[in-house]
Amino acid sequence: MSEGTGRPLTAAHDPDLGTAVERARGGDEAAFAEAYRIVHPGLLGYLRGIVGEDAEDVASEAWLEIARDLGRFRGDGAGFRGWTVTIARHRALDHLRRARSRPRPTGLEQDVLDLPAAGDAAGEALDALSTERALALIASLPRDQAEAVLLRVVVGLDGPTAARVLGKRPGAVRSAAHRGLKRLARQLKGKGR
């Protein structure tokens, strides 16, 4: 949250985002890249909280759908941010449903799946530690609180937009986010001793 305004830091990018989206709707690829650059980090953080290490795959699916349907979008930067999260959430829920119905890999298959990628580097691991720790703490919350915190803090959605994404009332989302943040603060205090 930005100091004094009570608005998420990402909201400061929404006028730029709105301009980029409008140009992207007209076919400007550089403008679409700018919209992606503004929205993707928060969207990916949200998806990591929902689907874990499959977040990149789910985000890719979501961005394909976003690019395909961009011509139908109407709204400003904040509206675009909410629209993209709604699409990503649907892809994440589809992914979780598919994962539940998929057979488990054998031991050998799992060993192959667990091999490190060629581009793995120690620096990437160090960069990801604080994000992973934060997402692990958020994942320890009850689901409604975790999603509310992810949408409000990580993605930067306002209360009404987060409520539309979740299909809940704004007051319920604000309350869940507040309870989740208080619980996180208690957890961090307990670990700091």
mmCIF file of C-alpha atoms in Angstrom:
data_model
loop_
_atom_site.group_PDB
_atom_site.id
_atom_site.type_symbol
_atom_site.label_atom_id
_atom_site.label_comp_id
_atom_site.label_asym_id
_atom_site.label_seq_id
_atom_site.Cartn_x
_atom_site.Cartn_y
_atom_site.Cartn_z
ATOM 1 C CA MET A 1 0.000 0.000 0.000
ATOM 2 C CA SER A 2 1.225 3.471 -0.711
ATOM 3 C CA GLU A 3 1.711 5.628 2.339
ATOM 4 C CA GLY A 4 -1.157 7.894 3.236
ATOM 5 C CA THR A 5 -3.469 6.936 0.372
ATOM 6 C CA GLY A 6 -4.502 3.436 1.399
ATOM 7 C CA ARG A 7 -4.279 2.477 -2.291
ATOM 8 C CA PRO A 8 -2.084 -0.355 -3.564
ATOM 9 C CA LEU A 9 1.210 0.734 -5.115
ATOM 10 C CA THR A 10 0.215 -0.828 -8.438
ATOM 11 C CA ALA A 11 -2.701 1.600 -8.729
ATOM 12 C CA ALA A 12 -0.142 4.304 -9.554
ATOM 13 C CA HIS A 13 0.466 2.490 -12.860
ATOM 14 C CA ASP A 14 -3.207 2.302 -13.826
ATOM 15 C CA PRO A 15 -3.322 5.512 -15.939
ATOM 16 C CA ASP A 16 -0.282 4.254 -17.895
ATOM 17 C CA LEU A 17 -1.918 0.846 -18.078
ATOM 18 C CA GLY A 18 -5.165 2.287 -19.414
ATOM 19 C CA THR A 19 -3.291 4.168 -22.144
ATOM 20 C CA ALA A 20 -1.274 1.080 -23.075
ATOM 21 C CA VAL A 21 -4.387 -1.114 -23.208
ATOM 22 C CA GLU A 22 -6.220 1.368 -25.419
ATOM 23 C CA ARG A 23 -3.284 1.437 -27.854
ATOM 24 C CA ALA A 24 -2.935 -2.362 -27.687
ATOM 25 C CA ARG A 25 -6.610 -2.742 -28.605
ATOM 26 C CA GLY A 26 -5.714 -0.833 -31.777
ATOM 27 C CA GLY A 27 -3.012 -3.394 -32.624
ATOM 28 C CA ASP A 28 0.064 -1.726 -31.079
ATOM 29 C CA GLU A 29 2.271 -4.653 -30.013
ATOM 30 C CA ALA A 30 4.636 -2.445 -28.015
ATOM 31 C CA ALA A 31 1.659 -1.157 -26.031
ATOM 32 C CA PHE A 32 0.549 -4.735 -25.304
ATOM 33 C CA ALA A 33 4.077 -5.476 -24.085
ATOM 34 C CA GLU A 34 3.852 -2.436 -21.787
ATOM 35 C CA ALA A 35 0.490 -3.599 -20.390
ATOM 36 C CA TYR A 36 2.009 -7.047 -19.839
ATOM 37 C CA ARG A 37 5.036 -5.527 -18.066
ATOM 38 C CA ILE A 38 2.776 -3.593 -15.683
ATOM 39 C CA VAL A 39 0.303 -6.396 -14.890
ATOM 40 C CA HIS A 40 2.299 -9.625 -15.124
ATOM 41 C CA PRO A 41 4.371 -9.483 -11.887
ATOM 42 C CA GLY A 42 1.303 -9.135 -9.652
ATOM 43 C CA LEU A 43 -0.667 -11.631 -11.709
ATOM 44 C CA LEU A 44 2.144 -14.172 -11.433
ATOM 45 C CA GLY A 45 2.377 -13.633 -7.662
ATOM 46 C CA TYR A 46 -1.354 -14.232 -7.361
ATOM 47 C CA LEU A 47 -1.135 -17.415 -9.431
ATOM 48 C CA ARG A 48 1.808 -18.701 -7.375
ATOM 49 C CA GLY A 49 -0.412 -18.405 -4.335
ATOM 50 C CA ILE A 50 -3.142 -20.424 -6.068
ATOM 51 C CA VAL A 51 -1.314 -23.096 -8.130
ATOM 52 C CA GLY A 52 2.258 -22.955 -6.790
ATOM 53 C CA GLU A 53 5.043 -23.846 -9.175
ATOM 54 C CA ASP A 54 2.642 -24.235 -12.110
ATOM 55 C CA ALA A 55 1.964 -20.483 -12.032
ATOM 56 C CA GLU A 56 4.063 -19.701 -15.126
ATOM 57 C CA ASP A 57 2.159 -22.260 -17.208
ATOM 58 C CA VAL A 58 -1.207 -20.997 -16.022
ATOM 59 C CA ALA A 59 -0.128 -17.385 -16.620
ATOM 60 C CA SER A 60 0.869 -18.297 -20.181
ATOM 61 C CA GLU A 61 -2.567 -19.791 -20.815
ATOM 62 C CA ALA A 62 -4.205 -16.703 -19.340
ATOM 63 C CA TRP A 63 -2.122 -14.280 -21.436
ATOM 64 C CA LEU A 64 -3.022 -16.182 -24.605
ATOM 65 C CA GLU A 65 -6.697 -15.741 -23.766
ATOM 66 C CA ILE A 66 -6.162 -12.092 -22.808
ATOM 67 C CA ALA A 67 -4.419 -11.371 -26.117
ATOM 68 C CA ARG A 68 -7.129 -13.199 -28.064
ATOM 69 C CA ASP A 69 -10.010 -11.366 -26.353
ATOM 70 C CA LEU A 70 -8.422 -7.925 -25.912
ATOM 71 C CA GLY A 71 -10.618 -6.407 -28.634
ATOM 72 C CA ARG A 72 -13.706 -7.133 -26.520
ATOM 73 C CA PHE A 73 -12.336 -5.470 -23.367
ATOM 74 C CA ARG A 74 -13.833 -2.089 -22.448
ATOM 75 C CA GLY A 75 -12.531 -0.142 -19.491
ATOM 76 C CA ASP A 76 -9.607 1.641 -17.860
ATOM 77 C CA GLY A 77 -6.338 0.386 -16.364
ATOM 78 C CA ALA A 78 -7.906 -0.793 -13.103
ATOM 79 C CA GLY A 79 -10.633 -2.550 -15.066
ATOM 80 C CA PHE A 80 -8.039 -4.272 -17.236
ATOM 81 C CA ARG A 81 -6.151 -5.443 -14.166
ATOM 82 C CA GLY A 82 -9.364 -6.961 -12.755
ATOM 83 C CA TRP A 83 -10.286 -8.513 -16.117
ATOM 84 C CA THR A 84 -6.870 -10.176 -16.440
ATOM 85 C CA VAL A 85 -7.031 -11.567 -12.896
ATOM 86 C CA THR A 86 -10.510 -12.962 -13.552
ATOM 87 C CA ILE A 87 -9.243 -14.781 -16.634
ATOM 88 C CA ALA A 88 -6.148 -16.030 -14.784
ATOM 89 C CA ARG A 89 -8.268 -17.234 -11.856
ATOM 90 C CA HIS A 90 -10.485 -19.237 -14.203
ATOM 91 C CA ARG A 91 -7.408 -20.805 -15.822
ATOM 92 C CA ALA A 92 -5.996 -21.585 -12.338
ATOM 93 C CA LEU A 93 -9.218 -23.248 -11.199
ATOM 94 C CA ASP A 94 -9.302 -25.273 -14.453
ATOM 95 C CA HIS A 95 -5.688 -26.272 -13.820
ATOM 96 C CA LEU A 96 -6.469 -27.399 -10.261
ATOM 97 C CA ARG A 97 -9.452 -29.454 -11.482
ATOM 98 C CA ARG A 98 -7.304 -31.143 -14.145
ATOM 99 C CA ALA A 99 -4.535 -31.814 -11.604
ATOM 100 C CA ARG A 100 -6.989 -33.585 -9.295
ATOM 101 C CA SER A 101 -8.166 -35.907 -12.066
ATOM 102 C CA ARG A 102 -4.675 -36.663 -13.435
ATOM 103 C CA PRO A 103 -2.965 -39.917 -12.490
ATOM 104 C CA ARG A 104 0.100 -39.541 -10.268
ATOM 105 C CA PRO A 105 3.462 -40.060 -12.007
ATOM 106 C CA THR A 106 5.512 -43.149 -11.206
ATOM 107 C CA GLY A 107 8.751 -42.797 -9.195
ATOM 108 C CA LEU A 108 10.896 -42.727 -12.348
ATOM 109 C CA GLU A 109 8.649 -40.185 -14.056
ATOM 110 C CA GLN A 110 8.781 -37.992 -10.935
ATOM 111 C CA ASP A 111 12.601 -38.189 -10.878
ATOM 112 C CA VAL A 112 12.699 -36.965 -14.479
ATOM 113 C CA LEU A 113 10.206 -34.205 -13.722
ATOM 114 C CA ASP A 114 12.304 -33.081 -10.748
ATOM 115 C CA LEU A 115 15.527 -32.653 -12.750
ATOM 116 C CA PRO A 116 16.676 -29.016 -12.741
ATOM 117 C CA ALA A 117 16.175 -26.961 -15.883
ATOM 118 C CA ALA A 118 19.259 -26.054 -17.918
ATOM 119 C CA GLY A 119 18.947 -22.349 -17.048
ATOM 120 C CA ASP A 120 18.784 -22.769 -13.250
ATOM 121 C CA ALA A 121 21.207 -20.439 -11.482
ATOM 122 C CA ALA A 122 22.031 -19.697 -7.873
ATOM 123 C CA GLY A 123 21.136 -16.040 -8.399
ATOM 124 C CA GLU A 124 17.628 -16.926 -9.534
ATOM 125 C CA ALA A 125 17.169 -19.043 -6.414
ATOM 126 C CA LEU A 126 18.302 -16.234 -4.112
ATOM 127 C CA ASP A 127 16.005 -13.731 -5.847
ATOM 128 C CA ALA A 128 13.045 -16.050 -5.381
ATOM 129 C CA LEU A 129 13.585 -16.780 -1.660
ATOM 130 C CA SER A 130 11.763 -13.765 -0.235
ATOM 131 C CA THR A 131 8.882 -14.149 -2.692
ATOM 132 C CA GLU A 132 8.600 -17.851 -1.913
ATOM 133 C CA ARG A 133 8.634 -17.161 1.832
ATOM 134 C CA ALA A 134 5.908 -14.540 1.500
ATOM 135 C CA LEU A 135 3.773 -16.810 -0.678
ATOM 136 C CA ALA A 136 4.301 -19.708 1.734
ATOM 137 C CA LEU A 137 3.063 -17.538 4.600
ATOM 138 C CA ILE A 138 0.050 -16.429 2.564
ATOM 139 C CA ALA A 139 -0.645 -20.051 1.587
ATOM 140 C CA SER A 140 -0.891 -20.917 5.286
ATOM 141 C CA LEU A 141 -3.974 -18.695 5.574
ATOM 142 C CA PRO A 142 -7.514 -19.991 5.097
ATOM 143 C CA ARG A 143 -8.303 -19.940 1.358
ATOM 144 C CA ASP A 144 -10.687 -16.947 1.431
ATOM 145 C CA GLN A 145 -8.147 -14.858 3.354
ATOM 146 C CA ALA A 146 -5.236 -15.978 1.160
ATOM 147 C CA GLU A 147 -7.035 -15.082 -2.069
ATOM 148 C CA ALA A 148 -8.186 -11.748 -0.682
ATOM 149 C CA VAL A 149 -4.632 -10.857 0.410
ATOM 150 C CA LEU A 150 -3.197 -11.961 -2.936
ATOM 151 C CA LEU A 151 -5.705 -9.921 -4.921
ATOM 152 C CA ARG A 152 -5.533 -6.803 -2.756
ATOM 153 C CA VAL A 153 -1.808 -6.708 -1.892
ATOM 154 C CA VAL A 154 0.043 -8.713 -4.539
ATOM 155 C CA VAL A 155 -2.096 -7.863 -7.584
ATOM 156 C CA GLY A 156 -3.174 -4.465 -6.238
ATOM 157 C CA LEU A 157 -6.893 -4.681 -6.955
ATOM 158 C CA ASP A 158 -9.291 -2.387 -5.141
ATOM 159 C CA GLY A 159 -12.016 -3.921 -2.963
ATOM 160 C CA PRO A 160 -14.873 -3.821 -5.506
ATOM 161 C CA THR A 161 -12.724 -5.308 -8.290
ATOM 162 C CA ALA A 162 -11.370 -8.065 -6.038
ATOM 163 C CA ALA A 163 -14.960 -8.788 -4.982
ATOM 164 C CA ARG A 164 -16.046 -9.158 -8.629
ATOM 165 C CA VAL A 165 -13.152 -11.546 -9.308
ATOM 166 C CA LEU A 166 -14.124 -13.704 -6.322
ATOM 167 C CA GLY A 167 -17.880 -13.364 -6.768
ATOM 168 C CA LYS A 168 -18.272 -11.909 -3.256
ATOM 169 C CA ARG A 169 -19.335 -8.630 -1.703
ATOM 170 C CA PRO A 170 -16.642 -5.939 -1.294
ATOM 171 C CA GLY A 171 -17.096 -5.892 2.486
ATOM 172 C CA ALA A 172 -16.495 -9.642 2.684
ATOM 173 C CA VAL A 173 -13.282 -9.304 0.655
ATOM 174 C CA ARG A 174 -12.043 -6.343 2.717
ATOM 175 C CA SER A 175 -12.785 -8.261 5.907
ATOM 176 C CA ALA A 176 -11.029 -11.416 4.667
ATOM 177 C CA ALA A 177 -7.983 -9.403 3.567
ATOM 178 C CA HIS A 178 -7.877 -7.590 6.922
ATOM 179 C CA ARG A 179 -8.140 -10.846 8.908
ATOM 180 C CA GLY A 180 -5.482 -12.434 6.689
ATOM 181 C CA LEU A 181 -3.066 -9.531 7.095
ATOM 182 C CA LYS A 182 -3.571 -9.506 10.866
ATOM 183 C CA ARG A 183 -2.895 -13.249 10.992
ATOM 184 C CA LEU A 184 0.256 -12.792 8.865
ATOM 185 C CA ALA A 185 1.445 -10.025 11.187
ATOM 186 C CA ARG A 186 0.978 -12.328 14.194
ATOM 187 C CA GLN A 187 2.879 -15.107 12.427
ATOM 188 C CA LEU A 188 5.762 -12.771 11.569
ATOM 189 C CA LYS A 189 5.898 -11.436 15.143
ATOM 190 C CA GLY A 190 6.038 -14.981 16.489
ATOM 191 C CA LYS A 191 8.909 -15.894 14.143
ATOM 192 C CA GLY A 192 10.836 -12.725 14.902
ATOM 193 C CA ARG A 193 11.332 -13.619 18.555
#
